[in-house]
Coordinates of C-alpha atoms in Angstrom, one line a residue:
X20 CA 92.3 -0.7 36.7
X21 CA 88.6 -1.7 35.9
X22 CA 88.5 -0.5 32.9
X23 CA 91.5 -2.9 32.1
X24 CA 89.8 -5.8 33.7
X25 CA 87.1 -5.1 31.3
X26 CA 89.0 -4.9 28.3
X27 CA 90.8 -8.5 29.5
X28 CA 87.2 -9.8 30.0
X29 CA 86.5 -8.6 26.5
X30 CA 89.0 -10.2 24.9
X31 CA 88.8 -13.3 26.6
X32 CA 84.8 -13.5 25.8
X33 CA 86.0 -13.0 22.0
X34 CA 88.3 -15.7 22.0
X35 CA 85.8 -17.9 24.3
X36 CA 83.2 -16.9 20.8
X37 CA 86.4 -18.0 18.3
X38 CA 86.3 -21.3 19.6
X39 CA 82.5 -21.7 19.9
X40 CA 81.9 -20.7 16.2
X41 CA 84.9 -22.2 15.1
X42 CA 83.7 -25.5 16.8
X43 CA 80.3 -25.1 15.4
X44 CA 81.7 -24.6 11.4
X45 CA 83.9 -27.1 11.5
X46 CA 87.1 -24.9 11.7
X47 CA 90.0 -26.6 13.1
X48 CA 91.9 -25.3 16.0
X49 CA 95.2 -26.0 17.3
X50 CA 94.4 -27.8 20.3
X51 CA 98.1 -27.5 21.8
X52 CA 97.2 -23.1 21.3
X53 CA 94.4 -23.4 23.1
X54 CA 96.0 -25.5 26.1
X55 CA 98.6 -23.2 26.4
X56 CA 96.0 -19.7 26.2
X57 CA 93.6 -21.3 29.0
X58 CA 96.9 -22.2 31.0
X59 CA 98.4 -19.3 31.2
X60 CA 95.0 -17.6 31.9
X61 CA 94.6 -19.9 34.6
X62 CA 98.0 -19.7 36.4
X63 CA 99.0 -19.4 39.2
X64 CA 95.4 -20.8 40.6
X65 CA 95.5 -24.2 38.6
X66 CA 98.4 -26.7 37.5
X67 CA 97.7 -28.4 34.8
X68 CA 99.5 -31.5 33.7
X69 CA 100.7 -32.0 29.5
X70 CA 99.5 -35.1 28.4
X71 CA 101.2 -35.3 24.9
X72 CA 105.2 -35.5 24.9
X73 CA 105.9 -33.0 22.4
X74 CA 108.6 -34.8 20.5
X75 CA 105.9 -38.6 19.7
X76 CA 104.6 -38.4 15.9
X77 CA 106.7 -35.9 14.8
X78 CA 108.0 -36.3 11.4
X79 CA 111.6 -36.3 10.4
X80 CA 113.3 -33.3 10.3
X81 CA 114.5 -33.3 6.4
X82 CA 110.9 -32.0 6.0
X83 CA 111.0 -28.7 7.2
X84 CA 111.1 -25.9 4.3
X85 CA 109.3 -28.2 2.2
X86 CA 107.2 -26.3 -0.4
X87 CA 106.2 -29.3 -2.7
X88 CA 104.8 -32.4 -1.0
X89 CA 106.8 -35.1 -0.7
X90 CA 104.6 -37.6 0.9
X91 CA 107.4 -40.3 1.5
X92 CA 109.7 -37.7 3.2
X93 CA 107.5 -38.3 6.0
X94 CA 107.8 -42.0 6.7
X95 CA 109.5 -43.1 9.6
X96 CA 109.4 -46.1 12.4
X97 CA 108.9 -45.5 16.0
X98 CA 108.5 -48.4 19.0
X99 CA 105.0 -48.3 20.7
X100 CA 103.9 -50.4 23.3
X101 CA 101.6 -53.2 23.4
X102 CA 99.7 -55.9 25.2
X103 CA 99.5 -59.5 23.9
X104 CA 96.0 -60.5 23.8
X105 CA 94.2 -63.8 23.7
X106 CA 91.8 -64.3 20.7
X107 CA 89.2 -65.2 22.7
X108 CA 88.2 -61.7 24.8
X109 CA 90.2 -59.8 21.6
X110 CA 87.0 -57.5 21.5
X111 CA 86.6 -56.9 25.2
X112 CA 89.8 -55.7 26.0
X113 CA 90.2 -53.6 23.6
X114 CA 86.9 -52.2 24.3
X115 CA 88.1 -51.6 28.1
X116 CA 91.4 -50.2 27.2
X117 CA 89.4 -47.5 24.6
X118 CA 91.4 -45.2 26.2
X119 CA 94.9 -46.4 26.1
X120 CA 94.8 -47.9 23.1
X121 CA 96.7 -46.4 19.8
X122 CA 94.5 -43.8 18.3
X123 CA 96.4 -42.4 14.8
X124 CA 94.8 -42.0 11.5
X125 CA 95.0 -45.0 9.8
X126 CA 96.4 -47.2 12.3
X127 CA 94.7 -50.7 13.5
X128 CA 94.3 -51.0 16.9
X129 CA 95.5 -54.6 17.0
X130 CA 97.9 -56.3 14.8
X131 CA 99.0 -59.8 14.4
X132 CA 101.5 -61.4 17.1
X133 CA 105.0 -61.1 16.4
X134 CA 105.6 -64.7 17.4
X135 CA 102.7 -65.4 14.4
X136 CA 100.5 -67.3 17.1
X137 CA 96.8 -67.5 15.6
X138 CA 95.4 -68.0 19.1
X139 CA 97.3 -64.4 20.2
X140 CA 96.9 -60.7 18.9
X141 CA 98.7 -57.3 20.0
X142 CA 96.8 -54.4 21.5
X143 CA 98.9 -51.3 20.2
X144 CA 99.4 -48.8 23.2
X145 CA 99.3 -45.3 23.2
X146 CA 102.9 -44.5 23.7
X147 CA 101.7 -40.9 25.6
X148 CA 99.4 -42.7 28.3
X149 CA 101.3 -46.5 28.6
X150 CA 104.9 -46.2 29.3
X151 CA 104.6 -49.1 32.3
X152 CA 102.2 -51.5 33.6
X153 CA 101.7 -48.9 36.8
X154 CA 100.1 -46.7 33.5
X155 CA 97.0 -48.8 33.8
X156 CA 93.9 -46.9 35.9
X157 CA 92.5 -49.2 38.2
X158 CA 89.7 -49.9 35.7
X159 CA 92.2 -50.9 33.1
X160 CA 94.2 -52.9 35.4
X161 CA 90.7 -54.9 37.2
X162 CA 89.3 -55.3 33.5
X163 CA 92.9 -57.1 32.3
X164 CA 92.8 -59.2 35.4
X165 CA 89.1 -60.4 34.6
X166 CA 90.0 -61.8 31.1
X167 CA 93.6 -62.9 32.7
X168 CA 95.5 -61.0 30.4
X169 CA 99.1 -60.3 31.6
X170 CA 100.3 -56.5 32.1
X171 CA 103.8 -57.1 31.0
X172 CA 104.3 -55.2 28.4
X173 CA 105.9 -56.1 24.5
X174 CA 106.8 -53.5 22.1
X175 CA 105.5 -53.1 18.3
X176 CA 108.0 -51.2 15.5
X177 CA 105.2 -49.2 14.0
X178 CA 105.7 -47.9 10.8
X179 CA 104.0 -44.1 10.2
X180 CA 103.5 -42.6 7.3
X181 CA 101.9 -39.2 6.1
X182 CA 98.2 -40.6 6.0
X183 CA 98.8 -41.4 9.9
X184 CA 99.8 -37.8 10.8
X185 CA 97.1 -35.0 11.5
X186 CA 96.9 -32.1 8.9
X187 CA 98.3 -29.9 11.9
X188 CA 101.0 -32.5 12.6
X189 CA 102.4 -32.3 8.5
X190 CA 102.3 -28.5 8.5
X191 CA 104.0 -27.8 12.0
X192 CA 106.8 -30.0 10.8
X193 CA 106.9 -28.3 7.6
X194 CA 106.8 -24.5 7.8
X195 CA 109.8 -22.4 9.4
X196 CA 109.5 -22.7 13.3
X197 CA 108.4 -19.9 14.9
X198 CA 106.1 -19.1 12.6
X199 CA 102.6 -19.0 12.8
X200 CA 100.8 -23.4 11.3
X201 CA 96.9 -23.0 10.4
X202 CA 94.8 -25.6 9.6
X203 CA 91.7 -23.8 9.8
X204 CA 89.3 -22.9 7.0
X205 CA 85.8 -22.3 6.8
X206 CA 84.0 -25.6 5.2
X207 CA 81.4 -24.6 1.9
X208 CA 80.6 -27.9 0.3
X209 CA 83.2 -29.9 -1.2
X210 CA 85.5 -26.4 -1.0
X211 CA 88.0 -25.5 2.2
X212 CA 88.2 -21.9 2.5
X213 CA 91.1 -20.5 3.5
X214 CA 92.9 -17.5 4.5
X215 CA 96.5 -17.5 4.3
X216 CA 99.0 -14.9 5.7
X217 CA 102.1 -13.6 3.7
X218 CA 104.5 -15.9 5.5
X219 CA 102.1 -19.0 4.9
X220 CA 101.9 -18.2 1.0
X221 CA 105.6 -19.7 -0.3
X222 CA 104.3 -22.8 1.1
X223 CA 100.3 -22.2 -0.2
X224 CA 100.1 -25.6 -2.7
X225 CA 101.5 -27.5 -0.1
X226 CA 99.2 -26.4 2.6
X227 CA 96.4 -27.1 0.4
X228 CA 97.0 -30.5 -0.4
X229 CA 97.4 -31.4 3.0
X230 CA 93.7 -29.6 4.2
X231 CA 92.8 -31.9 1.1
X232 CA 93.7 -35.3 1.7
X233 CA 93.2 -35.0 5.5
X234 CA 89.5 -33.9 5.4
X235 CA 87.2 -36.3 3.4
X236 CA 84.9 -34.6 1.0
X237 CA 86.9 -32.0 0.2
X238 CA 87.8 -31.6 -3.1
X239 CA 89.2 -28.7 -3.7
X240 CA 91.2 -25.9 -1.7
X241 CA 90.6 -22.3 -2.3
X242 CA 92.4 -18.8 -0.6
X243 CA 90.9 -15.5 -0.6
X244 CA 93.7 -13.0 -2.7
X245 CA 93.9 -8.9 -2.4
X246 CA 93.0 -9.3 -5.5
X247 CA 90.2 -7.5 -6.5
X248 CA 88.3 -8.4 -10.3
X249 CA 85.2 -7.8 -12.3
X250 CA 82.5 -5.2 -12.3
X251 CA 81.5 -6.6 -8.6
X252 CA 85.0 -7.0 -7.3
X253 CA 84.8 -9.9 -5.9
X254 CA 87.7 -11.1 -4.2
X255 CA 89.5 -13.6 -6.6
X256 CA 89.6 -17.0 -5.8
X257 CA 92.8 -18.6 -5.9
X258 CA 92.4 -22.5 -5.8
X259 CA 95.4 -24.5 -3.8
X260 CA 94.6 -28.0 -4.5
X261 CA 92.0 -30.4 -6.5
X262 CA 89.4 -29.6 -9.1
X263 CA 88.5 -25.7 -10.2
X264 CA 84.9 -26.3 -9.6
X265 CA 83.2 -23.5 -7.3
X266 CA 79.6 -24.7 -7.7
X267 CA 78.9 -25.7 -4.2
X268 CA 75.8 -27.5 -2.6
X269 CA 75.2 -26.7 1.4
X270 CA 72.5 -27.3 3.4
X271 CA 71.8 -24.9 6.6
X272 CA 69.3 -25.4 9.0
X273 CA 67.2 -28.0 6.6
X274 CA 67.7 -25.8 3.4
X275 CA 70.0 -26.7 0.6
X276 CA 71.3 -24.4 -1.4
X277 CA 73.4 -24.4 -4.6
X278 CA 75.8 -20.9 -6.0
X279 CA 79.4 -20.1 -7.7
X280 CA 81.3 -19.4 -4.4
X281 CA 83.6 -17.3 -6.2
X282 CA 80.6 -14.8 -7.3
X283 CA 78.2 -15.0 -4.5
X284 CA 78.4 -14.1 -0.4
X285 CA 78.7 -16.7 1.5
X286 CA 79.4 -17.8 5.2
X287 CA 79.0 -21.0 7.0
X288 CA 79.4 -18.9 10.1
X289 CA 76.1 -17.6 10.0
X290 CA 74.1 -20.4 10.4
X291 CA 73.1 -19.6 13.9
X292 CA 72.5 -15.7 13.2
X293 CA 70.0 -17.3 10.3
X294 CA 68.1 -19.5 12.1
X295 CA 67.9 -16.6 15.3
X296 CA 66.0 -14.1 13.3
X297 CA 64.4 -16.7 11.1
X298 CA 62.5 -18.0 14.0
X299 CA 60.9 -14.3 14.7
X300 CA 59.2 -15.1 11.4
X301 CA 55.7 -16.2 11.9
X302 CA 53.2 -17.9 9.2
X303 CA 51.3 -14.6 7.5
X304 CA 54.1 -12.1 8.0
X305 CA 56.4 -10.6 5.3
X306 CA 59.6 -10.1 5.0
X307 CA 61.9 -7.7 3.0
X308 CA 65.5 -8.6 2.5
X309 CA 66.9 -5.9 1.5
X310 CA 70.4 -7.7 0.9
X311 CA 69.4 -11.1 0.3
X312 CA 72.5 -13.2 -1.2
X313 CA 71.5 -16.3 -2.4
X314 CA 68.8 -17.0 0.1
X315 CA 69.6 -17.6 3.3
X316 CA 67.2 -15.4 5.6
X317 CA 64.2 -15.6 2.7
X318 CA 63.8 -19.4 1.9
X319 CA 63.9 -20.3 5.3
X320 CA 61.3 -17.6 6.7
X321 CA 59.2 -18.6 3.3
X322 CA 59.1 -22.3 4.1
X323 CA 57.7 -20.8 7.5
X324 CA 54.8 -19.0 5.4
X325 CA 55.8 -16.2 5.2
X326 CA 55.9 -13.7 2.0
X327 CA 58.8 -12.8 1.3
X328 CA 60.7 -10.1 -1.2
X329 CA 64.2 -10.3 -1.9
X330 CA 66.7 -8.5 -3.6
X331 CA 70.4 -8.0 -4.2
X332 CA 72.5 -5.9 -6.4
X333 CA 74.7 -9.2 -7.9
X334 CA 72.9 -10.4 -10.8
X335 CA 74.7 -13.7 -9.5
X336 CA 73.4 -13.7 -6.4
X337 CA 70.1 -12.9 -8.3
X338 CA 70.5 -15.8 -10.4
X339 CA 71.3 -18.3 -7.1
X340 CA 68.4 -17.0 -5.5
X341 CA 66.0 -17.6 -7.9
X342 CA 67.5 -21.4 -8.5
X343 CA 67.5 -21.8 -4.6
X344 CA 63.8 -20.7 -4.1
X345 CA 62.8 -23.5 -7.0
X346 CA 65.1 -25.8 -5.5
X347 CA 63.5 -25.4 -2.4
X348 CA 60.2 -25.2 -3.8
X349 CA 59.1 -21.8 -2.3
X350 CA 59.1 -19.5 -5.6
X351 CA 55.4 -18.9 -5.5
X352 CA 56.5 -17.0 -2.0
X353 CA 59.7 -14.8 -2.4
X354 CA 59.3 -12.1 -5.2
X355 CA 63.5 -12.0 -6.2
X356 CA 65.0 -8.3 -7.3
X357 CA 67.6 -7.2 -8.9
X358 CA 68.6 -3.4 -7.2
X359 CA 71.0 -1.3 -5.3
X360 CA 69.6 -1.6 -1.6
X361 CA 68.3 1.9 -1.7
X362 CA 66.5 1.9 -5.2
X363 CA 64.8 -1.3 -3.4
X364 CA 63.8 0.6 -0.1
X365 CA 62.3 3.5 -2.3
X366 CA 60.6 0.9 -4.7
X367 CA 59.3 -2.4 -4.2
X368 CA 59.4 -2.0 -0.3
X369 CA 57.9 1.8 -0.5
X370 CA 55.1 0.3 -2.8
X371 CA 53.7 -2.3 -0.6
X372 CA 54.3 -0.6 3.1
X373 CA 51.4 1.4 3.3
X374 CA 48.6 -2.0 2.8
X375 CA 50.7 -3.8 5.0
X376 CA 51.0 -1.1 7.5
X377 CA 47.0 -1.3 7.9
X378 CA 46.8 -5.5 8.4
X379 CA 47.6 -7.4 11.4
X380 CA 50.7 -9.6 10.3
X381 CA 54.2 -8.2 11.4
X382 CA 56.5 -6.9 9.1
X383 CA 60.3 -7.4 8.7
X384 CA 63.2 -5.5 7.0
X385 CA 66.5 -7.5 7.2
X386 CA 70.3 -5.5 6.0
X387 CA 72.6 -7.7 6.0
X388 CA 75.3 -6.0 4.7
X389 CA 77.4 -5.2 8.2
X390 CA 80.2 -3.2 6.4
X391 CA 77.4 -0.4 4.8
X392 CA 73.5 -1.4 5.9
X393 CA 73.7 1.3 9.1
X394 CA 74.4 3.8 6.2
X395 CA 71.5 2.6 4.4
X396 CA 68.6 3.2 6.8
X397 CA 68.7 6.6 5.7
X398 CA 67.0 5.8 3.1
X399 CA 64.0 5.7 5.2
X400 CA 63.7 9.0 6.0
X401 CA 60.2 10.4 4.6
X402 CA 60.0 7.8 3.1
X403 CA 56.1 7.8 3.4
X404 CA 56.0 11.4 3.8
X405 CA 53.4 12.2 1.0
X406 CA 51.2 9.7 2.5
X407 CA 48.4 10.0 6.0
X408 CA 49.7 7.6 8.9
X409 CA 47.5 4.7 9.6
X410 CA 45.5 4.7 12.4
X411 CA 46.1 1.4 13.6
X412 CA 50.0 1.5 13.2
X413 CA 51.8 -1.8 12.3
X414 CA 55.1 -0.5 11.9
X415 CA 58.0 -2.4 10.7
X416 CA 60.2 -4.4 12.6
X417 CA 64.5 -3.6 11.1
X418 CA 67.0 -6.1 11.9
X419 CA 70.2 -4.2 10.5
X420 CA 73.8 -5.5 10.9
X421 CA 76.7 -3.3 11.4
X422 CA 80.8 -3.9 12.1
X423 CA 82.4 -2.0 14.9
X424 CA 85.5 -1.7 16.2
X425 CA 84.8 0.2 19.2
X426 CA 85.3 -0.8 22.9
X427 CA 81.7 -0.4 23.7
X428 CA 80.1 -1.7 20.4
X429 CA 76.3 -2.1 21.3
X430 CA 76.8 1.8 22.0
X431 CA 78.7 2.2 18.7
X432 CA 75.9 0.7 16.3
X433 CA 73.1 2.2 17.8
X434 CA 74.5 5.7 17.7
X435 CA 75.4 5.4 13.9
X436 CA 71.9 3.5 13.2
X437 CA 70.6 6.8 15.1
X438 CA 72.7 9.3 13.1
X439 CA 71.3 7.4 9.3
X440 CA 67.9 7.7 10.3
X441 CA 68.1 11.0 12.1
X442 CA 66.1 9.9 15.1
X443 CA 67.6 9.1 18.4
X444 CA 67.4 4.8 19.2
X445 CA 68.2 4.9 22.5
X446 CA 65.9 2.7 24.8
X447 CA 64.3 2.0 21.2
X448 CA 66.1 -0.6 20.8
X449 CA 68.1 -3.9 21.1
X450 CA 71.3 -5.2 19.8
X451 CA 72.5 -8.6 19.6
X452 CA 76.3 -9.5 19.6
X453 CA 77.0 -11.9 16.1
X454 CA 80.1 -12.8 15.8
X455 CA 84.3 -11.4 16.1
X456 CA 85.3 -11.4 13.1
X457 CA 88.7 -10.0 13.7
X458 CA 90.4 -8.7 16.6
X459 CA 88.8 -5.8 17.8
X460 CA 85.7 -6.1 15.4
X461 CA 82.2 -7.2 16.1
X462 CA 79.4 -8.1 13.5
X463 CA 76.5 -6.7 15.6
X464 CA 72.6 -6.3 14.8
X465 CA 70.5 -3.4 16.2
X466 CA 66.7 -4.5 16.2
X467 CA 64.1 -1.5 16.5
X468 CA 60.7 -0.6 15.3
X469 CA 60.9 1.8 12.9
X470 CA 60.0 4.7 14.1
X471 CA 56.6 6.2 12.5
X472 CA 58.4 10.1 12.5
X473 CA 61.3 8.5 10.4
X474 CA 58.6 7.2 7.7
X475 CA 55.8 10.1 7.5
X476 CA 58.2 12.8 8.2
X477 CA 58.7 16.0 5.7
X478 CA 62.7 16.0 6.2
X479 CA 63.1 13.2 3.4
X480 CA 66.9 13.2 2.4
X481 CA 67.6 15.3 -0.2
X482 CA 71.2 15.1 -0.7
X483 CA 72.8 12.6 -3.2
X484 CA 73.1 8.9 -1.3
X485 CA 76.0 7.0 -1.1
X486 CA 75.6 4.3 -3.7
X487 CA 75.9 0.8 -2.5
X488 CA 78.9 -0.1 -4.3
X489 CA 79.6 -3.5 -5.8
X490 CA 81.4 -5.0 -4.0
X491 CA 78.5 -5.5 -2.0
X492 CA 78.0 -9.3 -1.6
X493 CA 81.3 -11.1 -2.2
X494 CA 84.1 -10.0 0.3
X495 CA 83.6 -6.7 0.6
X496 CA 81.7 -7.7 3.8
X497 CA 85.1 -8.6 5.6
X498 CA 87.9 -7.8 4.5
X499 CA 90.2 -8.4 7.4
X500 CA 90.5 -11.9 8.3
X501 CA 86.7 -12.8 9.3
X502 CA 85.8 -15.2 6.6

């Protein structure tokens, strides 16, 4: 029984995380999912009253099983309550009835009086809160009373069209009931990113024309396909909707930066994981990002003061890199390289250890590649083995990201870190919980000092590594649904 109450506290801390990232990244989530997950969680302790009648706003029928989108099919006309409204104190009722009053995309708030007065307006009603005059909270009511408006109420035929219905709205009254409506996609520039199941993909152009013209700024519409091309397999873009242009311009955390999002890594969903280790950065310390991307732990610790070096195995993310450091005016600080992660350990990083190893100034090795980087610390083994230990030790401090599936993650990573470097971890170390990225998979990242027998120890790893392989920075990363 407790270990089942755990693995319901689990789950429920995961989904508590979905909404929290997905809040943060600007990922849309049905809100009527999430009422009905916390309700049935909550029953039988709390009651919780609907406040949307499911059947208001929905479009006609005739709609469902569209596949190309047939914006008129969507217009119909629906009665709607109102208040009629002297011209004179216009403003401050509809300022105290905020929360009654109509609230649709693309619908005005007050329209002009049937009756054509020029000394009257209508106050459109929201049909789901006003159904009476009794509908009115006391505030409302006092407030009306004050500017001697009258409660009875009149009644508007609105018409709707597609721009006044919510992206959710069009594609709930589209697809086959019963089957699973997303709106949600991860937000990179002027591109939506999105991941569409099989059963969503008949209906793809359509569902991407909708995320379109219902979130401004976005111009074009991409989903991630299973398949795989070019020497770096990177997961083919497939764009839904608008323009084919994948040269997108973010800013994170004060830093812009500019990359090919069909060639490069990137996730919005980071942000927060950046700017945590970021800010263990001091002025005077170096860092070395051993799987850099396109920037996003290097130009921020640089514009810190730090010195950084970078490197990643995509010559595109290369490339990015370089332009984001000039962008960002910070290429006098990060020396960019082109290597496998392990060629880098064993080279640039191998080359400059030992001098930093006798300063003061902390020292930083970041692996931020969760679906491989615990395999990579091997690569550390004896790695200064030919060399004396410094007296004054100013050993490195590894942040290294791993995926688990396992019901007791933190134990998980630490164990594999412990296995790659051949040195146990335990109580040597922390690990901080990232992200779900899937059901029943964690991004974690195991933080430890690496340990001084690891780095002048004779056992160096003789056997043939495990290449990083290319797929390294685009995809491969998560290839479940955790984009």
């Amino acid at each position: 029984m407790t270990q089942f109450k755990h693995a319901c506290n689990r789950r429920m801390l995961r989904f508590l995380g979905r909404i929290f990232v997905s809040a943060q990244t600007q990922r849309s989530l049905n809100p009527a999912a999430v009422h009905r997950c916390f309700c049935s969680a909550a029953y039988p302790c709390l009651a919780v009253k609907p406040i949307m009648e499911p059947k208001l706003y929905r479009p006609p029928p005739e709609v469902r099983g569209m596949t190309a989108l047939d914006k008129d099919a969507f217009t119909q006309t629906i009665t709607v309550p109102a208040l009629r409204v002297p011209i004179g104190v216009l403003n401050k009722v509809v300022k105290s009835l905020k929360k009654s009053s109509i609230q649709r995309p693309g619908v005005p708030r007050v329209v002009q009086d049937k009756e054509q007065s020029s000394d009257f307006r209508l106050v459109l009603l929201d049909p789901r809160r006003v159904s009476a005059p009794s509908s009115f909270s006391e505030t409302e009511a006092e407030a009306l009373r004050s500017f001697s408006v009258s409660e009875e109420l009149h009644y508007y035929e609105l018409k709707l069209t597609y721009d006044n219905l919510k992206s959710e709205e069009v594609l709930e009254a589209v697809l086959p009931q019963g089957q699973d409506v997303t709106s949600a996609f991860s937000r990179v520039g002027h591109i939506a990113h999105m991941n569409l199941r099989d059963h969503q993909l008949q209906y793809k152009n359509l569902i991407g024309q909708v995320i379109m013209d219902k979130n401004p700024g976005v111009t074009c519409v991409v989903n991630k396909t299973n398949i795989i091309d070019s020497t770096y397999r990177n997961f083919k873009m497939e764009v839904l909707a608008g323009e084919e242009n994948m040269v997108a311009k973010v800013k994170e955390n004060g830093v812009t930066y500019e990359f090919d999002f069909s060639r490069v890594y990137w996730n919005p969903r980071l942000s927060t994981e950046h700017q945590r280790v970021v800010q263990l950065v001091k002025r005077g310390d170096t860092v070395f990002d051993v799987f850099a991307g396109v920037g996003p732990f290097a130009i921020p610790a640089a514009r810190l003061g730090a010195s950084i070096l970078a490197n990643d195995l995509n010559p595109e993310s290369y490339r990015w890199l370089q332009h984001n450091c000039k962008l960002n005016k910070v290429e006098s600080k990060v020396r960019a390289f082109n290597l496998d992660g392990r060629a880098f350990i064993r080279g640039p990083l191998k080359q400059e250890l030992p001098a930093l190893m006798r300063g003061t100034s902390a020292v930083h090795v970041v692996m931020n590649l969760p679906a491989l980087a615990l395999d990579f610390l091997d690569a550390f083994r004896g790695l200064l083995h030919h060399q004396e230990p410094p007296c004054d030790e100013n050993l490195p401090t590894v942040h290294c990201y791993g995926f688990s599936k396992d019901d007791d993650p933190d134990t998980d990573v630490v164990e594999r870190a412990s296995r790659s470097l051949g040195f146990p971890l335990k109580n040597r170390c922390s690990v901080h919980f990232v992200r779900n990225v899937a059901p029943n998979k964690d991004m974690m990242c195991v933080r430890f000092t690496l340990p001084k027998d690891v780095l002048f120890g004779s056992d160096a790893e003789e056997s043939e590594p495990i290449e990083e392989p290319a797929s390294k920075r685009q995809k491969c990363e998560e290839t479940t649904n955790a984009t």
